[in-house]
C-alpha positions as MATLAB code, in Angstrom:
seq = 'MSESLQRVAGDRLRNFLSSMTRNRVSAVLSGVLITSTIQSSSATTVLVVGFVNAGLMQLTEAIGVIMGANIGTTITAWIVSFLGFKFNIATFAMPAIALGMIFQFSKKESRSGFGSFLIGFGFLFLGLDYLKSSVPDSAKDPESFQFLSQYTNMGFYTILLFVLIGTLLTIVIQSSSASTTITITLAFSGFIPIEAAYGMILGENIGTTITANLAAIAGNRNAKKAALAHTVFNIFGVVWALLFFQAFSHLVDTLIPEDPLVNKESTRFHISLFHTLFNVINTLLLIWFVNTLTKFVSRIVDLLASKTAKDKSSIRLLQSGAVKTTELAMVELIEYTKKIIRDTYDFFRLTEQLLTESYDGTRVSQVLKKEEELDQVRSQVLQYLNEVQEMGITGNYGKDVLGIMERVKAVEEMGDNFASIARKVRKSHRQKIFLEKSGLHTVKEQIEIIKHHYELLLGNLERSESFDILGNPQIRNQSREYRFQMIQFIKKSESKLRKKKFQKKSNYLASLLYRDISRNLDNISRQLNASIYADV';
ca = [
     118.557  103.898   98.303;
     116.846  100.901   96.726;
     113.502  101.523   98.469;
     113.383  105.186   97.462;
     114.290  104.481   93.833;
     111.641  101.781   93.603;
     109.139  104.220   95.108;
     110.015  106.921   92.580;
     110.051  104.453   89.675;
     106.590  103.140   90.576;
     104.817  101.359   87.736;
     107.613  102.308   85.330;
     109.864   99.677   86.924;
     107.280   96.952   86.273;
     106.692   98.162   82.703;
     110.455   98.262   82.110;
     110.838   94.655   83.243;
     107.890   93.568   81.092;
     109.315   95.181   77.964;
     112.919   94.125   78.579;
     112.439   90.414   79.274;
     111.361   89.239   75.833;
     114.607   87.315   75.288;
     117.516   86.108   77.396;
     119.962   88.860   76.500;
     117.515   91.713   77.165;
     116.430   90.052   80.428;
     120.062   89.922   81.600;
     120.607   93.555   80.574;
     117.495   94.657   82.473;
     118.806   92.910   85.587;
     122.169   94.667   85.191;
     120.563   98.094   84.723;
     118.101   97.838   87.606;
     120.635   96.446   90.078;
     123.280   98.973   89.043;
     120.755  101.705   89.760;
     119.344  100.516   93.077;
     122.674   98.992   94.238;
     121.024   95.861   95.617;
     120.803   92.471   93.911;
     118.641   91.292   96.815;
     116.070   94.018   96.100;
     116.033   93.115   92.400;
     115.630   89.390   93.010;
     112.861   89.944   95.567;
     111.061   92.109   92.994;
     111.489   89.393   90.378;
     110.272   86.666   92.732;
     107.258   88.858   93.525;
     106.470   89.364   89.834;
     106.753   85.611   89.189;
     104.544   84.932   92.209;
     101.945   87.358   90.871;
     102.063   85.812   87.387;
     103.473   88.961   85.746;
     106.707   87.293   84.640;
     107.612   83.844   83.347;
     110.208   81.777   85.198;
     112.593   81.727   82.223;
     112.428   85.543   82.021;
     113.021   85.829   85.768;
     116.181   83.700   85.598;
     117.638   86.052   82.983;
     116.960   89.100   85.178;
     118.521   87.340   88.186;
     121.659   86.609   86.145;
     121.881   90.282   85.251;
     121.307   91.277   88.879;
     124.390   89.297   89.876;
     126.476   91.311   87.415;
     124.879   94.622   88.380;
     125.653   94.189   92.062;
     129.406   94.170   91.305;
     129.171   97.910   90.572;
     129.352   98.536   94.328;
     132.813   96.991   94.491;
     134.058   99.276   91.720;
     132.557  102.350   93.413;
     134.388  101.402   96.596;
     137.590  100.716   94.657;
     137.636  104.028   92.805;
     136.247  106.301   95.530;
     136.484  104.598   98.876;
     140.163  105.028   99.664;
     141.341  108.069   97.720;
     139.837  110.785   99.868;
     137.638  111.348  102.873;
     134.240  110.411  101.458;
     132.506  111.773  104.559;
     133.155  115.245  103.118;
     130.391  114.762  100.558;
     128.365  112.098  102.414;
     127.129  114.552  105.039;
     126.080  117.241  102.515;
     124.189  114.547  100.564;
     122.284  113.581  103.723;
     121.536  117.244  104.499;
     120.318  117.926  100.952;
     118.221  114.760  101.072;
     116.521  115.953  104.250;
     115.537  119.189  102.492;
     114.098  117.318   99.487;
     112.165  114.977  101.796;
     109.968  117.850  102.925;
     108.786  118.397   99.345;
     105.117  117.660   98.666;
     106.028  116.290   95.240;
     106.470  112.527   95.423;
     109.421  112.369   92.998;
     111.403  115.015   94.916;
     110.657  113.381   98.255;
     111.799  110.035   96.853;
     114.976  111.606   95.483;
     115.593  113.046   98.954;
     115.355  109.546  100.447;
     117.790  108.343   97.784;
     120.320  111.040   98.729;
     120.017  110.143  102.415;
     120.607  106.459  101.600;
     123.522  107.393   99.328;
     125.068  109.518  102.075;
     124.704  106.822  104.729;
     126.152  104.198  102.377;
     129.414  106.106  101.966;
     129.433  107.377  105.528;
     129.241  103.746  106.627;
     132.069  102.900  104.262;
     134.177  105.629  105.867;
     133.431  104.230  109.335;
     134.362  100.734  108.157;
     137.667  101.962  106.762;
     138.588  103.892  109.907;
     137.399  101.176  112.320;
     139.478   98.340  110.895;
     142.986   98.637  112.396;
     146.123   98.557  110.263;
     147.808   95.160  110.485;
     151.240   96.758  109.956;
     150.853   99.020  112.991;
     149.043   96.534  115.193;
     150.056   92.985  114.176;
     148.973   91.469  117.509;
     145.310   92.187  116.651;
     145.408   89.646  113.833;
     147.737   87.039  115.267;
     144.852   84.623  115.897;
     144.062   84.556  112.145;
     147.480   83.228  111.196;
     146.368   79.659  111.920;
     143.562   80.014  109.335;
     145.403   81.794  106.531;
     148.078   79.200  105.858;
     145.962   76.105  105.220;
     146.167   76.226  101.444;
     142.907   75.392   99.691;
     141.143   74.869  103.034;
     141.661   78.574  103.740;
     139.662   79.395  100.593;
     136.860   77.035  101.611;
     136.767   78.491  105.138;
     136.433   82.030  103.839;
     133.750   80.948  101.354;
     131.795   79.824  104.414;
     132.579   83.071  106.264;
     131.430   85.140  103.259;
     128.208   83.117  103.014;
     127.369   83.494  106.714;
     128.285   87.196  106.739;
     125.931   87.933  103.826;
     123.132   85.823  105.301;
     123.372   87.760  108.565;
     123.418   91.266  107.062;
     121.365   90.278  103.955;
     123.369   92.530  101.659;
     126.068   91.337   99.296;
     126.979   94.979   98.577;
     127.708   95.620  102.260;
     129.630   92.357  102.718;
     131.653   93.070   99.556;
     132.551   96.472  100.973;
     133.649   94.822  104.222;
     135.746   92.285  102.288;
     137.546   94.969  100.274;
     138.157   97.038  103.399;
     139.591   94.088  105.345;
     141.825   92.953  102.482;
     143.038   96.503  101.815;
     143.970   96.872  105.495;
     145.888   93.583  105.441;
     143.350   91.896  107.686;
     142.989   88.927  105.299;
     145.101   87.756  102.311;
     143.843   88.310   98.774;
     143.007   84.588   98.265;
     140.814   84.632  101.367;
     139.094   87.761  100.039;
     138.370   85.917   96.790;
     136.866   83.094   98.841;
     134.671   85.558  100.753;
     133.448   87.045   97.452;
     132.403   83.570   96.286;
     130.629   82.906   99.583;
     128.822   86.252   99.392;
     127.321   85.197   96.061;
     125.730   82.221   97.827;
     124.653   84.205  100.887;
     122.901   86.886   98.836;
     120.324   84.325   97.679;
     118.875   84.043  101.192;
     116.691   87.161  100.871;
     114.792   85.926   97.817;
     114.352   82.479   99.380;
     112.936   84.020  102.559;
     110.523   86.090  100.473;
     109.404   83.006   98.533;
     108.614   80.897  101.610;
     105.012   82.102  101.690;
     104.748   82.341   97.900;
     103.497   79.809   95.392;
     105.575   77.196   93.623;
     106.635   79.552   90.836;
     108.044   82.009   93.389;
     109.969   79.195   95.073;
     111.311   78.073   91.690;
     112.597   81.567   90.888;
     114.329   81.854   94.270;
     115.808   78.357   93.968;
     117.067   79.144   90.456;
     119.019   82.061   91.933;
     120.580   79.746   94.526;
     121.414   76.960   92.045;
     122.900   79.482   89.584;
     125.221   80.972   92.203;
     126.222   77.648   93.767;
     127.108   76.280   90.319;
     129.308   79.341   89.767;
     131.077   78.904   93.094;
     131.754   75.218   92.351;
     133.453   75.861   88.998;
     135.309   78.888   90.418;
     136.739   76.701   93.200;
     137.684   73.930   90.755;
     139.603   76.414   88.601;
     140.562   78.762   91.405;
     144.277   79.014   90.570;
     143.641   79.595   86.863;
     140.898   82.119   87.643;
     143.131   83.996   90.101;
     145.947   83.992   87.543;
     143.573   85.545   84.969;
     142.791   88.379   87.388;
     146.521   88.885   88.071;
     147.193   88.996   84.321;
     144.550   91.669   83.733;
     145.793   93.714   86.741;
     149.613   93.216   86.786;
     150.318   94.897   90.137;
     151.036   92.446   92.968;
     148.717   93.091   95.948;
     151.535   92.097   98.302;
     153.757   94.829   96.889;
     151.191   97.444   95.966;
     148.267   97.239   98.371;
     146.416   99.950   96.386;
     145.769   97.317   93.719;
     144.076   94.988   96.237;
     140.649   96.561   95.857;
     140.871   96.397   92.039;
     141.845   92.728   92.115;
     138.820   91.920   94.283;
     136.463   94.048   92.159;
     137.647   92.414   88.937;
     137.420   88.941   90.489;
     133.824   89.682   91.541;
     132.800   91.032   88.128;
     134.563   88.330   86.078;
     133.031   85.594   88.217;
     129.473   86.790   87.607;
     130.002   87.632   83.924;
     131.588   84.246   83.144;
     128.950   82.412   85.179;
     126.207   84.184   83.220;
     127.888   83.467   79.871;
     128.124   79.789   80.827;
     124.523   79.339   81.974;
     122.580   81.754   79.767;
     122.384   79.009   77.135;
     120.886   76.572   79.657;
     118.035   78.671   81.038;
     115.418   76.128   79.944;
     117.434   73.297   81.514;
     117.780   75.257   84.752;
     114.034   75.972   84.695;
     113.222   72.270   84.333;
     115.704   71.354   87.063;
     114.335   73.738   89.716;
     110.761   72.933   88.682;
     111.362   69.239   89.241;
     112.892   69.846   92.683;
     110.155   72.208   93.894;
     107.348   70.032   92.527;
     108.937   66.973   94.118;
     109.234   68.631   97.535;
     105.771   70.194   97.388;
     103.100   68.585   99.507;
     100.660   66.286   97.745;
      97.847   68.320   99.223;
      99.261   71.625   97.955;
      97.014   74.083   96.165;
      97.122   74.800   92.452;
     100.704   75.261   91.270;
      99.975   78.578   89.606;
      97.848   80.037   92.399;
      98.957   83.317   93.894;
      99.953   83.355   97.524;
     101.107   86.595   99.090;
     104.809   86.954   99.820;
     105.963   87.677  103.344;
     105.720   91.401  103.962;
     108.942   91.298  105.986;
     110.854   90.645  102.775;
     108.724   92.956  100.663;
     110.191   96.330  101.535;
     108.390   98.528   99.037;
     104.788   99.485   98.453;
     105.268   98.899   94.721;
     105.808   95.139   95.051;
     103.193   94.796   97.775;
     100.600   96.481   95.543;
     101.519   94.244   92.594;
     100.912   91.247   94.834;
      97.636   92.587   96.214;
      96.216   93.686   92.853;
      96.960   90.358   91.173;
      95.672   88.378   94.150;
      92.455   90.403   94.297;
      91.922   89.898   90.570;
      92.412   86.166   91.063;
      89.826   85.816   93.817;
      87.351   87.856   91.760;
      87.898   85.356   88.933;
      87.462   82.517   91.410;
      83.989   83.763   92.376;
      82.935   83.110   88.780;
      83.401   79.396   89.530;
      80.939   79.907   92.422;
      78.531   81.482   89.992;
      78.718   78.640   87.474;
      78.157   76.033   90.192;
      75.229   78.034   91.543;
      73.756   78.333   88.043;
      73.897   74.544   87.694;
      72.250   74.107   91.101;
      69.344   76.321   90.087;
      68.809   75.246   86.487;
      69.708   71.536   86.508;
      68.753   68.473   88.537;
      69.709   68.594   92.222;
      73.264   67.471   92.975;
      74.418   67.401   96.594;
      78.073   67.340   95.486;
      77.686   70.781   93.958;
      76.221   72.124   97.192;
      79.240   70.799   99.094;
      81.607   72.355   96.545;
      79.983   75.776   96.909;
      80.089   75.642  100.714;
      83.714   74.518  100.689;
      84.670   77.340   98.320;
      82.912   79.830  100.576;
      85.033   78.718  103.553;
      88.212   79.059  101.470;
      87.117   82.531  100.393;
      86.722   83.610  104.031;
      90.288   82.491  104.736;
      91.542   84.352  101.669;
      89.785   87.523  102.813;
      91.477   87.294  106.218;
      94.859   86.771  104.558;
      94.451   89.767  102.240;
      93.231   92.068  105.021;
      96.120   90.997  107.272;
      98.580   91.654  104.444;
      96.960   95.030  103.778;
      97.427   95.894  107.428;
     101.115   94.937  107.258;
     101.571   97.000  104.091;
      99.969  100.003  105.781;
     102.306   99.574  108.758;
     105.263   99.761  106.323;
     103.839  103.061  105.119;
     101.788  103.639  101.990;
     103.789  105.727   99.541;
     102.849  107.570   96.388;
      99.276  107.425   95.136;
      98.683  103.934   96.471;
      96.342  105.051   99.273;
      93.414  105.066   96.834;
      94.425  101.631   95.491;
      94.470  100.184   99.011;
      90.945  101.435   99.709;
      89.777  100.065   96.349;
      91.247   96.641   97.120;
      89.599   96.597  100.556;
      86.214   97.389   98.960;
      86.650   94.687   96.327;
      87.710   92.065   98.877;
      84.629   92.924  100.925;
      82.462   92.608   97.791;
      84.005   89.222   96.982;
      83.236   87.941  100.469;
      79.618   89.170  100.202;
      79.235   87.368   96.865;
      80.610   84.165   98.384;
      78.141   84.432  101.281;
      75.226   84.820   98.845;
      76.319   81.895   96.689;
      76.560   79.749   99.834;
      73.150   80.988  100.980;
      71.593   79.924   97.662;
      73.242   76.492   97.949;
      71.818   75.976  101.449;
      68.333   77.037  100.320;
      68.438   74.668   97.351;
      69.508   71.803   99.638;
      66.786   72.577  102.185;
      64.063   72.937   99.521;
      65.133   69.629   97.972;
      64.714   67.885  101.327;
      61.317   69.501  101.845;
      60.195   68.723   98.279;
      59.731   72.411   97.442;
      60.606   73.359   93.866;
      60.550   76.533   91.823;
      57.558   77.012   89.569;
      58.150   77.390   85.829;
      57.587   81.142   85.916;
      59.959   81.560   88.857;
      62.602   79.364   87.226;
      62.325   81.350   83.999;
      62.840   84.636   85.861;
      65.801   83.181   87.769;
      67.413   82.209   84.467;
      66.948   85.757   83.192;
      68.563   87.151   86.350;
      71.436   84.677   85.975;
      71.916   85.895   82.404;
      72.227   89.497   83.618;
      74.811   88.457   86.232;
      76.714   86.539   83.554;
      76.947   89.655   81.376;
      77.965   91.672   84.448;
      80.752   89.182   85.177;
      81.930   89.284   81.559;
      82.118   93.068   81.764;
      84.211   92.935   84.950;
      86.489   90.003   84.160;
      86.979   90.889   80.488;
      88.288   94.339   81.367;
      90.479   93.058   84.216;
      92.243   90.792   81.716;
      93.033   93.819   79.549;
      94.835   95.740   82.302;
      97.453   95.095   85.002;
      95.590   97.347   87.438;
      92.024   98.322   88.347;
      92.337  101.723   86.658;
      90.539  100.478   83.563;
      87.338  100.069   85.607;
      87.239  103.847   85.932;
      86.252  104.076   82.260;
      82.825  105.859   82.139;
      81.582  103.474   79.441;
      82.300  100.438   81.625;
      80.646  102.020   84.647;
      77.580  103.066   82.672;
      77.187   99.497   81.406;
      77.549   98.170   84.961;
      74.897  100.599   86.145;
      72.578   99.414   83.347;
      72.955   95.763   84.430;
      72.270   96.823   88.003;
      69.144   98.699   86.920;
      67.849   95.636   85.037;
      68.297   93.486   88.138;
      66.452   96.001   90.316;
      63.544   95.958   87.851;
      63.325   92.169   88.111;
      63.269   92.372   91.902;
      60.460   94.944   91.878;
      58.351   92.836   89.539;
      58.929   89.655   91.547;
      58.040   91.351   94.853;
      54.846   92.724   93.305;
      53.833   89.275   91.998;
      54.582   87.712   95.372;
      52.268   90.137   97.183;
      49.453   89.229   94.786;
      50.041   85.482   95.175;
      49.825   85.785   98.942;
      46.031   85.976   98.681;
      45.627   83.295   96.010;
      44.801   79.987   97.638;
      45.725   77.856   94.644;
      49.237   79.235   94.285;
      52.265   77.442   95.757;
      53.237   80.126   98.212;
      56.254   78.199   99.611;
      57.732   77.938   96.119;
      57.174   81.676   95.689;
      58.998   82.383   98.948;
      61.882   80.205   97.752;
      62.017   82.202   94.530;
      61.926   85.485   96.466;
      64.843   84.464   98.708;
      66.958   83.235   95.789;
      66.098   86.343   93.790;
      67.269   88.559   96.642;
      70.562   86.655   96.823;
      71.055   87.156   93.091;
      70.282   90.833   93.552;
      72.968   91.072   96.267;
      75.478   89.424   93.929;
      74.588   91.961   91.246;
      75.083   94.785   93.768;
      78.540   93.498   94.731;
      79.607   93.165   91.092;
      78.642   96.798   90.639;
      80.562   97.684   93.832;
      83.658   95.896   92.475;
      83.626   98.164   89.432;
      82.892  101.359   91.387;
      85.264  100.562   94.302;
      87.747  103.351   93.517;
      85.153  106.125   93.655;
];
């Protein structure tokens, strides 16, 4: 259900989060709405961690959405409470699956996605029906549960034990919605007492944080901070709920007067209300301390981070195993590709200094080191692209994937040419070969063209969250003009070089050096043009 709805929502989901996270209250509401719709707090938090990792969302905004996600996920418990035990839900689960199969054959993406949603919806309630029928009735078969009697009469230790059970159960199945359904079903059947069910609900709120933390393992520090904030938020809630457990339980009993021991029909409503109240109260308590929570998790993550770690704000791709949808994977890939394109501008500035200023061996080493890092980045992106393709490219993302592959290839080619220039400058310095004034002047003019080309590319990338803006005919015409100017320089330089070949007084070695550097600059210009035209 969650995957299909994210697929159908596409970019609208990202735009919704961007517009709804301007303040704490709206961020919480957006988390409630999204999680209520996709019925998975884990999916919402993984999306949020991905957006933070990609730099599309601030950590304070992400914490608000995560708080709302915790409230939104309680909707499942109410659905189960109102629908799960009144009638045979399999009677409409199977037709939903059948109808979903029909919609899946539609060529229209939105209908196909809706078909997947119906199939997920049908299986969700079909599974609920199987859970209900598979758990035996303790009244009819008391021997089945005799072994639990030693664990259900230990007072407060029983609550703590079932908090642990709820945590482990949710970690294993990685779905608080599913574990909540199991808890309600077991309590309704008399398998566990209501206090133990409350304990399991608390534990499930801790266990549900595992998915986001797994996703953030490969991410940058900001992603880890967002995932840790989810964990700290839920653990804090469980601590205060345990400290005031009797008072909290009494509040639930006051709001729902029926005694679960007398009227077992009320059991599911007690658990649902306990779950909702816990997350609402926890959010109301901590929403005023978002900045404090941000500082706290930031200090922990920064303290645990290796001293040799990369830039704190750098983008590192999340693990594809946790990223279940093409939407989030493409957000990651687009932002990462934009970042490495920006990084090549640092190559360019270093190379400009190598060519136009006094020789500096440190700069040569910096360029060569950056080129090695760029090769590793390319491998990482291509591997991630392969994993995304194995998950299945949905929607209109096939074109985006090809565009990213072309741009990553262009970035690698630019890095190779920058490194080639650095090696040539180092070698010429050792051999005492230097560019003549005319050659140096032409190189500076070529560098100026590349600089304008970079400004065209990077300036427009900053204005858009995707590469679609580069399809603007005006931008492409300007790129083509810069490319044409570079080609004209190359033609003129090659013509001059052929003439100098037969002039004895000319420094032919210096001319060859200029020719080689000029060709590298021409290749860089070609790859900048390819980066703009990659989607064609």
